[in-house]
Amino acid sequence: QLQASGGGLVQPGGSLRLSCAVSGFNLGSYTIGWFRQAPGKEREGVACMRSSGSTTRYVDSVRGRFTISRDNAKNTVYLQMNSLRPEDTAVYYCAATPRGLIWSSLFEIRYYSSWGRGTLVTVSS
């Protein structure tokens, strides 16, 4: 199971850190990802990381502002979000897959077998 937390209301330019606590399997060998879905839009990949931690992928709109990380000892995934913008408002989901995805497939939702319930991030003044 995956349990995301850390969402909330923040002003533009502010920061939030999302956490995703994993139980039931060892996160260390999994590809992990954060996805988001804004009202009226399709779910999209935001940031993903392969199990080795050496390969990450960010959607262009968040590169340089968001950072994905993992603590395998705590079986937890994080998404540090800085310089938040109103367009970052969405429900954020964490996901994991045991598949070793190539870089171009990291945002393919269909490859992720485990999903957490979302956490709402609202960026507004």
Short mmCIF file of C-alpha atoms in Angstrom, two decimals:
data_model
loop_
_atom_site.label_atom_id
_atom_site.label_comp_id
_atom_site.label_asym_id
_atom_site.label_seq_id
_atom_site.Cartn_x
_atom_site.Cartn_y
_atom_site.Cartn_z
CA GLN A 1 0.00 0.00 0.00
CA LEU A 2 1.03 3.57 -0.64
CA GLN A 3 -0.13 6.48 1.48
CA ALA A 4 0.52 10.00 0.26
CA SER A 5 0.45 13.00 2.57
CA GLY A 6 1.67 16.57 2.83
CA GLY A 7 -0.74 18.36 0.55
CA GLY A 8 -2.47 21.58 1.45
CA LEU A 9 -3.05 25.20 0.59
CA VAL A 10 0.01 27.29 -0.19
CA GLN A 11 0.57 30.72 -1.68
CA PRO A 12 2.29 31.14 -5.03
CA GLY A 13 6.04 30.96 -4.56
CA GLY A 14 5.70 28.74 -1.51
CA SER A 15 6.91 25.22 -0.87
CA LEU A 16 5.48 21.88 0.16
CA ARG A 17 6.96 18.45 0.66
CA LEU A 18 4.84 15.46 -0.18
CA SER A 19 5.56 12.09 1.38
CA CYS A 20 4.51 8.64 0.30
CA ALA A 21 4.81 5.89 2.89
CA VAL A 22 5.02 2.40 1.43
CA SER A 23 3.98 -0.78 3.20
CA GLY A 24 3.74 -4.38 2.09
CA PHE A 25 6.77 -4.45 -0.17
CA ASN A 26 10.37 -3.33 -0.20
CA LEU A 27 10.59 -0.06 -2.06
CA GLY A 28 14.28 -0.47 -2.82
CA SER A 29 13.79 -2.46 -6.02
CA TYR A 30 10.89 -0.43 -7.38
CA THR A 31 10.58 2.39 -9.86
CA ILE A 32 8.66 5.19 -8.18
CA GLY A 33 6.72 8.14 -9.46
CA TRP A 34 4.61 11.13 -8.64
CA PHE A 35 1.68 11.93 -10.89
CA ARG A 36 -0.94 14.66 -10.71
CA GLN A 37 -4.39 15.33 -12.00
CA ALA A 38 -5.85 18.80 -12.24
CA PRO A 39 -9.60 19.38 -12.55
CA GLY A 40 -10.78 18.56 -16.03
CA LYS A 41 -7.38 17.26 -17.12
CA GLU A 42 -5.80 13.88 -17.58
CA ARG A 43 -3.40 12.46 -15.04
CA GLU A 44 0.19 13.29 -15.96
CA GLY A 45 3.62 12.25 -14.82
CA VAL A 46 5.43 14.82 -12.70
CA ALA A 47 8.60 13.16 -11.43
CA CYS A 48 9.82 9.58 -11.54
CA MET A 49 12.89 7.74 -10.38
CA ARG A 50 14.26 4.32 -11.23
CA SER A 51 15.16 1.92 -8.43
CA SER A 52 18.86 2.71 -8.64
CA GLY A 53 18.15 6.36 -8.01
CA SER A 54 20.51 7.32 -10.81
CA THR A 55 17.80 8.04 -13.37
CA THR A 56 15.06 10.58 -12.88
CA ARG A 57 12.61 12.26 -15.16
CA TYR A 58 10.68 15.48 -14.63
CA VAL A 59 7.95 17.05 -16.66
CA ASP A 60 9.24 20.25 -18.21
CA SER A 61 6.93 22.49 -16.21
CA VAL A 62 8.42 21.45 -12.85
CA ARG A 63 12.06 20.87 -13.73
CA GLY A 64 14.26 22.95 -11.46
CA ARG A 65 11.46 23.47 -8.95
CA PHE A 66 10.52 19.94 -7.86
CA THR A 67 12.80 17.19 -6.58
CA ILE A 68 11.91 13.53 -6.19
CA SER A 69 13.80 11.48 -3.63
CA ARG A 70 13.54 8.18 -1.82
CA ASP A 71 14.58 6.82 1.56
CA ASN A 72 14.66 3.07 1.15
CA ALA A 73 15.39 2.55 4.83
CA LYS A 74 12.14 4.29 5.69
CA ASN A 75 10.32 2.88 2.65
CA THR A 76 9.24 6.40 1.80
CA VAL A 77 9.20 8.55 -1.30
CA TYR A 78 9.26 12.34 -1.27
CA LEU A 79 8.45 15.18 -3.62
CA GLN A 80 9.91 18.53 -2.63
CA MET A 81 8.00 21.28 -4.40
CA ASN A 82 9.41 24.81 -4.45
CA SER A 83 8.35 28.00 -6.19
CA LEU A 84 4.84 26.68 -6.51
CA ARG A 85 2.53 28.17 -9.11
CA PRO A 86 -1.25 28.20 -9.40
CA GLU A 87 -0.96 25.79 -12.32
CA ASP A 88 0.58 23.22 -9.96
CA THR A 89 -2.82 22.88 -8.28
CA ALA A 90 -3.89 19.25 -8.56
CA VAL A 91 -4.36 16.00 -6.73
CA TYR A 92 -0.95 14.36 -6.46
CA TYR A 93 -0.55 10.58 -6.50
CA CYS A 94 2.44 8.41 -5.74
CA ALA A 95 2.93 5.16 -7.62
CA ALA A 96 5.37 2.29 -7.83
CA THR A 97 6.20 -0.58 -10.13
CA PRO A 98 8.67 -3.46 -9.91
CA ARG A 99 9.39 -3.00 -13.61
CA GLY A 100 12.67 -1.51 -14.67
CA LEU A 101 11.37 1.14 -17.01
CA ILE A 102 13.46 2.88 -19.61
CA TRP A 103 13.58 6.66 -19.37
CA SER A 104 11.01 7.22 -22.11
CA SER A 105 8.49 4.97 -20.31
CA LEU A 106 8.78 6.44 -16.85
CA PHE A 107 5.60 8.51 -17.29
CA GLU A 108 3.54 5.62 -18.70
CA ILE A 109 0.73 5.26 -16.18
CA ARG A 110 -0.18 1.77 -17.38
CA TYR A 111 3.15 0.37 -16.14
CA TYR A 112 2.57 1.35 -12.52
CA SER A 113 0.87 -1.39 -10.53
CA SER A 114 0.63 0.23 -7.09
CA TRP A 115 -1.04 3.55 -6.44
CA GLY A 116 -1.75 5.58 -3.37
CA ARG A 117 -4.72 7.77 -2.72
CA GLY A 118 -4.05 11.29 -3.79
CA THR A 119 -3.24 14.34 -1.75
CA LEU A 120 -4.60 17.71 -2.82
CA VAL A 121 -2.24 20.59 -3.45
CA THR A 122 -3.82 23.99 -3.91
CA VAL A 123 -1.68 26.97 -4.88
CA SER A 124 -3.60 30.18 -4.43
CA SER A 125 -3.33 33.60 -2.87
#
